[in-house]
Amino acid sequence: MKKLFIRVFLMAFLCFTLLFTGVFAAFNTFMQDSHPNADVPVIRDREDQEFDDQEAEPFERDQLRRLVNKSNRVNAVLLGLDGGRSDTMMFISFDPDEPQMDIISIPRDTYYPRKGYDGLGQKKINAAYAAHGAEGVKSIVSDLLYDVPVHYYVTLTYQGAASVVDAIGGVPMYIPQRMYYRDPYDSPPLVIDFAPGNHVLKGQDAVKFLRYRQAAPGSGAMDRNGDLGRVEAQQEFMKNAMKQAMSLGNLPTLASSAFRFVRTDVELQDLVRYANQARNMNPDTMTTFTLPGEARMQSGLSYFFHHGLETRQLLIHIYSNGEVTADLEEARRLEEEANGTADEEEEETETDSSNS
């Protein structure tokens, strides 16, 4: 009788395990980005002189590598999709040991030259998704960020963003100045009209807030100064959305629900684990940055050209959990002072030894 019970228990356990594994496998397969160009390789045009790939000093290069190697950070690229292009791109780095989250917004006009894609618009990073899918964007962002690993991607459409915002009950935002924009040629026609003051943005209103870049001519409404101003607004929205989500007190369940509207290569078991790790994170400690660089015209088109060495220093700042300044010049000055102090101490030691 005992042997029969053991056999039945083992069979039931095996069936349960297979079923449970099958559900996870089916979910994880369904969630992945099924882009038709996912296998198209990304090859950066290394002969393009406009892309800043200036090498850092050996100390700075090795410092970033050491910090990355000893870190448990989990990195993902978040893509807000508008048709075939990524309208929003963020590098999200989560440190489960702290826990701490850092976000680098990558302007959609960021210059990234790819071999075989010579059109002026194709040199913008927001064109990469259509050509390579989310996997290709992961490799591009890693290359842009000095080979810092990008473990996962998360894609979200505007409709998905509206659904996620509704799932957390809306996002509170303060709008300092009227926002007004009309595009009668959009389908359906787009009208953005927010009065100044406090709002709780839900659904499509949240999407309109995130899309807003400039005022309708002659309206006197808020002008966000193009993409960079919109990036700042999106960062503030992200912080407030995180606070709202954390206040609900059931982040793992919320994350599982929200992921109905996204595509990602984060597996369900990892998603639940990360959500549990982030549950005790203080949203006020989340820091946001914009990729260092400058916007300028080239061949009649506006691009954002990143600054390589400043980008590396920002990554060192993030991976050191703020112990190293993000300011490149300040970091170099402090390093020179530290080296000077070390040299003086060494000279004093040698003097004391000779006197004795």
Short mmCIF file of C-alpha atoms in Angstrom, two decimals:
data_model
loop_
_atom_site.label_atom_id
_atom_site.label_comp_id
_atom_site.label_asym_id
_atom_site.label_seq_id
_atom_site.Cartn_x
_atom_site.Cartn_y
_atom_site.Cartn_z
CA MET A 1 0.00 0.00 0.00
CA LYS A 2 2.84 2.34 0.87
CA LYS A 3 4.60 1.60 -2.43
CA LEU A 4 1.35 2.26 -4.35
CA PHE A 5 0.94 5.61 -2.61
CA ILE A 6 4.51 6.62 -3.48
CA ARG A 7 4.00 5.65 -7.15
CA VAL A 8 0.73 7.60 -7.37
CA PHE A 9 2.32 10.61 -5.66
CA LEU A 10 5.32 10.58 -8.00
CA MET A 11 3.07 10.27 -11.06
CA ALA A 12 0.87 13.14 -9.88
CA PHE A 13 3.90 15.27 -9.07
CA LEU A 14 5.43 14.54 -12.50
CA CYS A 15 2.18 15.44 -14.30
CA PHE A 16 1.85 18.65 -12.29
CA THR A 17 5.46 19.59 -13.04
CA LEU A 18 5.05 18.96 -16.77
CA LEU A 19 1.80 20.94 -16.85
CA PHE A 20 3.28 23.81 -14.85
CA THR A 21 6.39 23.88 -17.06
CA GLY A 22 4.24 23.77 -20.19
CA VAL A 23 2.16 26.76 -19.03
CA PHE A 24 5.30 28.77 -18.33
CA ALA A 25 6.84 27.79 -21.69
CA ALA A 26 3.66 28.68 -23.58
CA PHE A 27 3.40 32.04 -21.80
CA ASN A 28 7.05 32.88 -22.40
CA THR A 29 6.81 31.97 -26.09
CA PHE A 30 3.62 33.98 -26.57
CA MET A 31 5.11 37.05 -24.89
CA GLN A 32 8.13 37.37 -27.16
CA ASP A 33 8.38 39.94 -29.94
CA SER A 34 7.56 38.07 -33.17
CA HIS A 35 9.11 40.64 -35.47
CA PRO A 36 9.66 39.39 -39.06
CA ASN A 37 13.12 41.02 -39.19
CA ALA A 38 14.35 39.67 -35.85
CA ASP A 39 17.14 37.71 -37.57
CA VAL A 40 18.46 40.68 -39.58
CA PRO A 41 21.90 41.45 -38.08
CA VAL A 42 22.88 44.92 -36.89
CA ILE A 43 26.27 46.13 -38.14
CA ARG A 44 27.30 49.61 -37.12
CA ASP A 45 29.09 51.63 -39.77
CA ARG A 46 32.40 52.12 -37.95
CA GLU A 47 33.72 54.37 -40.71
CA ASP A 48 31.06 56.99 -40.01
CA GLN A 49 32.89 59.91 -38.39
CA GLU A 50 29.75 61.47 -36.92
CA PHE A 51 29.24 58.65 -34.40
CA ASP A 52 31.20 59.36 -31.23
CA ASP A 53 33.08 56.19 -30.28
CA GLN A 54 36.06 57.95 -28.73
CA GLU A 55 37.98 55.62 -26.43
CA ALA A 56 38.24 56.49 -22.77
CA GLU A 57 41.37 56.57 -20.68
CA PRO A 58 42.45 53.07 -19.54
CA PHE A 59 41.38 53.76 -15.94
CA GLU A 60 37.86 54.82 -16.97
CA ARG A 61 37.54 51.90 -19.40
CA ASP A 62 38.64 49.34 -16.82
CA GLN A 63 36.61 50.98 -14.06
CA LEU A 64 33.33 50.51 -15.92
CA ARG A 65 34.20 46.91 -16.78
CA ARG A 66 35.02 46.08 -13.16
CA LEU A 67 31.80 47.64 -11.89
CA VAL A 68 29.69 45.77 -14.46
CA ASN A 69 31.37 42.44 -13.74
CA LYS A 70 30.72 42.57 -10.00
CA SER A 71 27.18 43.96 -10.26
CA ASN A 72 23.91 42.02 -10.10
CA ARG A 73 22.06 44.73 -12.02
CA VAL A 74 19.36 43.68 -14.46
CA ASN A 75 19.07 45.88 -17.56
CA ALA A 76 16.25 46.23 -20.06
CA VAL A 77 15.35 48.49 -22.94
CA LEU A 78 11.77 49.79 -22.94
CA LEU A 79 10.35 50.60 -26.38
CA GLY A 80 7.18 52.63 -26.83
CA LEU A 81 6.04 51.73 -30.33
CA ASP A 82 4.23 53.94 -32.81
CA GLY A 83 3.61 51.78 -35.83
CA GLY A 84 6.92 50.34 -37.02
CA ARG A 85 9.11 52.83 -35.14
CA SER A 86 10.07 53.21 -31.52
CA ASP A 87 8.68 56.56 -30.42
CA THR A 88 10.11 56.19 -26.91
CA MET A 89 13.29 54.38 -25.84
CA MET A 90 14.56 53.97 -22.28
CA PHE A 91 17.43 51.98 -20.80
CA ILE A 92 16.24 50.72 -17.40
CA SER A 93 18.78 49.38 -14.90
CA PHE A 94 17.52 47.68 -11.72
CA ASP A 95 19.83 46.77 -8.84
CA PRO A 96 18.02 44.11 -6.74
CA ASP A 97 20.63 44.34 -3.97
CA GLU A 98 19.74 47.94 -3.03
CA PRO A 99 17.00 47.93 -4.51
CA GLN A 100 17.53 50.86 -6.88
CA MET A 101 16.32 51.75 -10.37
CA ASP A 102 18.05 54.08 -12.83
CA ILE A 103 16.69 55.12 -16.22
CA ILE A 104 18.51 56.63 -19.19
CA SER A 105 16.17 58.10 -21.81
CA ILE A 106 17.55 57.74 -25.33
CA PRO A 107 16.14 60.43 -27.65
CA ARG A 108 14.45 58.92 -30.68
CA ASP A 109 16.57 61.08 -33.02
CA THR A 110 19.84 59.65 -31.64
CA TYR A 111 22.35 59.16 -34.46
CA TYR A 112 23.26 55.50 -35.04
CA PRO A 113 24.66 54.62 -38.50
CA ARG A 114 24.07 51.05 -39.73
CA LYS A 115 25.66 49.41 -42.75
CA GLY A 116 23.13 49.00 -45.52
CA TYR A 117 20.82 51.68 -44.15
CA ASP A 118 22.05 54.89 -45.72
CA GLY A 119 18.85 56.92 -45.84
CA LEU A 120 18.93 60.02 -43.63
CA GLY A 121 15.96 58.85 -41.57
CA GLN A 122 17.49 55.38 -41.25
CA LYS A 123 20.39 56.83 -39.28
CA LYS A 124 18.07 57.67 -36.40
CA ILE A 125 17.86 55.06 -33.66
CA ASN A 126 14.05 55.02 -33.77
CA ALA A 127 14.24 53.41 -37.23
CA ALA A 128 16.09 50.35 -35.89
CA TYR A 129 13.04 48.48 -34.58
CA ALA A 130 11.41 48.24 -38.01
CA ALA A 131 14.63 46.85 -39.49
CA HIS A 132 15.74 44.46 -36.72
CA GLY A 133 13.00 43.99 -34.14
CA ALA A 134 13.45 44.26 -30.38
CA GLU A 135 16.42 41.88 -30.29
CA GLY A 136 18.29 44.12 -32.71
CA VAL A 137 17.50 47.20 -30.61
CA LYS A 138 18.95 45.42 -27.56
CA SER A 139 22.28 44.97 -29.34
CA ILE A 140 22.25 48.59 -30.58
CA VAL A 141 21.63 50.02 -27.10
CA SER A 142 24.37 47.81 -25.64
CA ASP A 143 26.77 49.06 -28.32
CA LEU A 144 25.76 52.67 -27.67
CA LEU A 145 26.39 52.14 -23.93
CA TYR A 146 29.91 50.71 -24.20
CA ASP A 147 28.84 47.05 -24.18
CA VAL A 148 26.94 47.29 -20.90
CA PRO A 149 24.65 44.23 -21.15
CA VAL A 150 21.00 44.68 -22.07
CA HIS A 151 19.38 41.52 -20.74
CA TYR A 152 15.78 42.10 -21.79
CA TYR A 153 13.47 44.11 -24.00
CA VAL A 154 9.95 45.31 -23.27
CA THR A 155 7.77 46.71 -26.06
CA LEU A 156 4.57 48.63 -25.48
CA THR A 157 2.17 50.23 -27.96
CA TYR A 158 0.23 53.40 -27.26
CA GLN A 159 -2.92 51.34 -26.71
CA GLY A 160 -1.00 49.11 -24.32
CA ALA A 161 0.29 52.14 -22.42
CA ALA A 162 -3.29 53.38 -21.99
CA SER A 163 -4.34 49.99 -20.62
CA VAL A 164 -1.44 49.80 -18.18
CA VAL A 165 -2.17 53.31 -16.88
CA ASP A 166 -5.82 52.35 -16.36
CA ALA A 167 -4.68 49.21 -14.50
CA ILE A 168 -2.94 51.37 -11.86
CA GLY A 169 -5.83 53.82 -11.60
CA GLY A 170 -4.24 56.67 -13.56
CA VAL A 171 -1.11 58.76 -13.01
CA PRO A 172 -1.20 62.07 -11.10
CA MET A 173 0.57 64.90 -12.94
CA TYR A 174 0.88 68.65 -12.48
CA ILE A 175 0.67 70.58 -15.77
CA PRO A 176 2.07 74.11 -15.31
CA GLN A 177 0.83 75.56 -18.60
CA ARG A 178 -1.93 74.79 -21.07
CA MET A 179 -1.11 72.02 -23.52
CA TYR A 180 -2.86 72.36 -26.87
CA TYR A 181 -2.16 70.67 -30.19
CA ARG A 182 -4.31 69.60 -33.15
CA ASP A 183 -3.50 67.26 -36.02
CA PRO A 184 -6.54 66.94 -38.31
CA TYR A 185 -4.65 64.58 -40.62
CA ASP A 186 -4.08 61.93 -37.95
CA SER A 187 -6.46 58.96 -37.97
CA PRO A 188 -8.58 59.64 -36.03
CA PRO A 189 -7.83 63.39 -35.83
CA LEU A 190 -5.66 64.13 -32.80
CA VAL A 191 -6.65 66.82 -30.30
CA ILE A 192 -4.55 67.40 -27.17
CA ASP A 193 -6.02 69.96 -24.80
CA PHE A 194 -5.09 70.07 -21.08
CA ALA A 195 -5.76 73.02 -18.79
CA PRO A 196 -3.02 73.96 -16.31
CA GLY A 197 -3.31 72.39 -12.86
CA ASN A 198 -3.37 68.97 -11.21
CA HIS A 199 -4.62 66.02 -13.24
CA VAL A 200 -4.99 62.27 -12.85
CA LEU A 201 -4.23 61.07 -16.37
CA LYS A 202 -5.94 57.88 -17.49
CA GLY A 203 -6.01 55.89 -20.69
CA GLN A 204 -5.85 57.97 -23.84
CA ASP A 205 -5.26 61.20 -21.91
CA ALA A 206 -2.02 59.70 -20.58
CA VAL A 207 -0.99 58.79 -24.13
CA LYS A 208 -1.71 62.32 -25.34
CA PHE A 209 0.41 63.74 -22.52
CA LEU A 210 3.31 61.44 -23.46
CA ARG A 211 3.05 62.28 -27.18
CA TYR A 212 2.89 66.06 -26.77
CA ARG A 213 5.93 67.85 -28.25
CA GLN A 214 4.85 71.32 -29.32
CA ALA A 215 1.91 73.70 -29.26
CA ALA A 216 -0.47 74.37 -32.11
CA PRO A 217 0.75 77.50 -33.94
CA GLY A 218 -0.62 80.70 -32.45
CA SER A 219 -2.19 78.98 -29.42
CA GLY A 220 0.35 80.26 -26.91
CA ALA A 221 0.31 76.82 -25.24
CA MET A 222 3.28 74.98 -23.76
CA ASP A 223 6.20 74.23 -26.07
CA ARG A 224 8.30 71.28 -24.91
CA ASN A 225 11.23 72.21 -27.12
CA GLY A 226 10.88 69.12 -29.28
CA ASP A 227 12.00 65.64 -28.30
CA LEU A 228 14.29 66.57 -25.40
CA GLY A 229 11.53 68.41 -23.59
CA ARG A 230 9.20 65.49 -24.17
CA VAL A 231 11.82 63.14 -22.71
CA GLU A 232 11.83 65.15 -19.47
CA ALA A 233 8.02 64.98 -19.28
CA GLN A 234 8.09 61.23 -19.91
CA GLN A 235 10.63 60.77 -17.10
CA GLU A 236 8.43 62.67 -14.65
CA PHE A 237 5.44 60.61 -15.79
CA MET A 238 7.43 57.39 -15.27
CA LYS A 239 8.36 58.38 -11.71
CA ASN A 240 4.77 59.20 -10.82
CA ALA A 241 3.52 55.99 -12.46
CA MET A 242 6.02 53.97 -10.42
CA LYS A 243 4.87 55.65 -7.20
CA GLN A 244 1.26 54.92 -8.09
CA ALA A 245 2.01 51.27 -8.89
CA MET A 246 4.02 50.77 -5.68
CA SER A 247 1.24 52.32 -3.59
CA LEU A 248 -1.14 49.56 -4.71
CA GLY A 249 0.85 47.07 -2.63
CA ASN A 250 0.60 44.08 -5.01
CA LEU A 251 3.32 44.69 -7.58
CA PRO A 252 3.78 41.04 -8.71
CA THR A 253 0.07 40.66 -9.55
CA LEU A 254 -0.01 44.09 -11.18
CA ALA A 255 3.06 43.28 -13.29
CA SER A 256 1.53 39.99 -14.47
CA SER A 257 -1.68 41.80 -15.38
CA ALA A 258 0.08 44.65 -17.16
CA PHE A 259 2.16 42.27 -19.25
CA ARG A 260 -0.94 41.28 -21.20
CA PHE A 261 -0.32 44.45 -23.17
CA VAL A 262 3.40 44.11 -23.83
CA ARG A 263 5.86 41.86 -25.60
CA THR A 264 9.04 40.90 -23.78
CA ASP A 265 11.71 38.24 -23.42
CA VAL A 266 11.51 38.44 -19.61
CA GLU A 267 10.26 34.99 -18.63
CA LEU A 268 7.28 34.80 -16.30
CA GLN A 269 9.22 33.24 -13.41
CA ASP A 270 11.84 36.01 -13.65
CA LEU A 271 9.15 38.67 -13.91
CA VAL A 272 7.58 37.53 -10.64
CA ARG A 273 10.99 37.38 -8.95
CA TYR A 274 11.99 40.91 -10.06
CA ALA A 275 8.59 42.26 -9.04
CA ASN A 276 9.03 40.77 -5.58
CA GLN A 277 12.52 42.25 -5.31
CA ALA A 278 11.24 45.68 -6.35
CA ARG A 279 8.32 45.56 -3.93
CA ASN A 280 10.26 47.30 -1.14
CA MET A 281 11.94 49.85 -3.40
CA ASN A 282 11.37 53.50 -2.52
CA PRO A 283 10.08 55.17 -5.72
CA ASP A 284 11.70 58.45 -4.61
CA THR A 285 15.13 56.86 -5.05
CA MET A 286 14.53 56.14 -8.74
CA THR A 287 16.83 58.37 -10.79
CA THR A 288 16.35 59.46 -14.39
CA PHE A 289 18.90 60.71 -16.88
CA THR A 290 19.01 61.63 -20.54
CA LEU A 291 21.73 60.25 -22.80
CA PRO A 292 24.50 62.89 -22.80
CA GLY A 293 24.78 64.70 -26.11
CA GLU A 294 23.44 67.52 -28.23
CA ALA A 295 20.87 68.05 -30.97
CA ARG A 296 22.03 69.59 -34.22
CA MET A 297 21.17 69.65 -37.90
CA GLN A 298 22.92 67.54 -40.51
CA SER A 299 21.99 67.29 -44.19
CA GLY A 300 18.80 69.20 -43.46
CA LEU A 301 17.64 66.77 -40.75
CA SER A 302 17.74 67.08 -36.96
CA TYR A 303 19.72 64.43 -35.08
CA PHE A 304 20.80 63.91 -31.48
CA PHE A 305 24.53 63.13 -31.30
CA HIS A 306 25.54 61.40 -28.09
CA HIS A 307 28.79 62.24 -26.25
CA GLY A 308 30.69 58.99 -25.80
CA LEU A 309 32.95 59.72 -22.85
CA GLU A 310 30.22 61.49 -20.90
CA THR A 311 27.97 58.49 -21.54
CA ARG A 312 30.62 56.17 -20.11
CA GLN A 313 30.98 58.36 -17.04
CA LEU A 314 27.21 58.31 -16.51
CA LEU A 315 27.27 54.51 -16.61
CA ILE A 316 30.11 54.46 -14.06
CA HIS A 317 27.99 56.73 -11.85
CA ILE A 318 25.01 54.37 -12.13
CA TYR A 319 26.99 51.17 -11.59
CA SER A 320 28.75 52.66 -8.56
CA ASN A 321 25.30 53.49 -7.13
CA GLY A 322 26.13 57.18 -7.15
CA GLU A 323 29.49 56.90 -5.40
CA VAL A 324 31.28 58.21 -8.50
CA THR A 325 30.14 61.54 -9.95
CA ALA A 326 28.40 61.55 -13.33
CA ASP A 327 30.28 64.71 -14.34
CA LEU A 328 33.24 63.71 -16.50
CA GLU A 329 35.40 66.76 -15.79
CA GLU A 330 34.73 66.56 -12.07
CA ALA A 331 35.60 62.85 -12.07
CA ARG A 332 38.91 63.54 -13.82
CA ARG A 333 39.73 66.37 -11.40
CA LEU A 334 39.04 64.14 -8.41
CA GLU A 335 41.14 61.37 -9.90
CA GLU A 336 44.05 63.75 -10.49
CA GLU A 337 43.77 64.99 -6.90
CA ALA A 338 43.73 61.43 -5.62
CA ASN A 339 46.79 60.55 -7.69
CA GLY A 340 48.55 63.70 -6.51
CA THR A 341 47.86 62.87 -2.87
CA ALA A 342 49.11 59.35 -3.39
CA ASP A 343 52.32 60.66 -5.00
CA GLU A 344 52.88 63.08 -2.10
CA GLU A 345 52.39 60.32 0.47
CA GLU A 346 54.82 58.11 -1.42
CA GLU A 347 57.42 60.90 -1.49
CA GLU A 348 56.98 61.50 2.26
CA THR A 349 57.44 57.80 2.92
CA GLU A 350 60.64 57.70 0.87
CA THR A 351 61.95 60.83 2.68
CA ASP A 352 61.24 59.33 6.11
CA SER A 353 62.98 56.13 5.09
CA SER A 354 66.11 57.99 3.91
CA ASN A 355 66.25 60.10 7.10
CA SER A 356 66.09 57.04 9.28
#
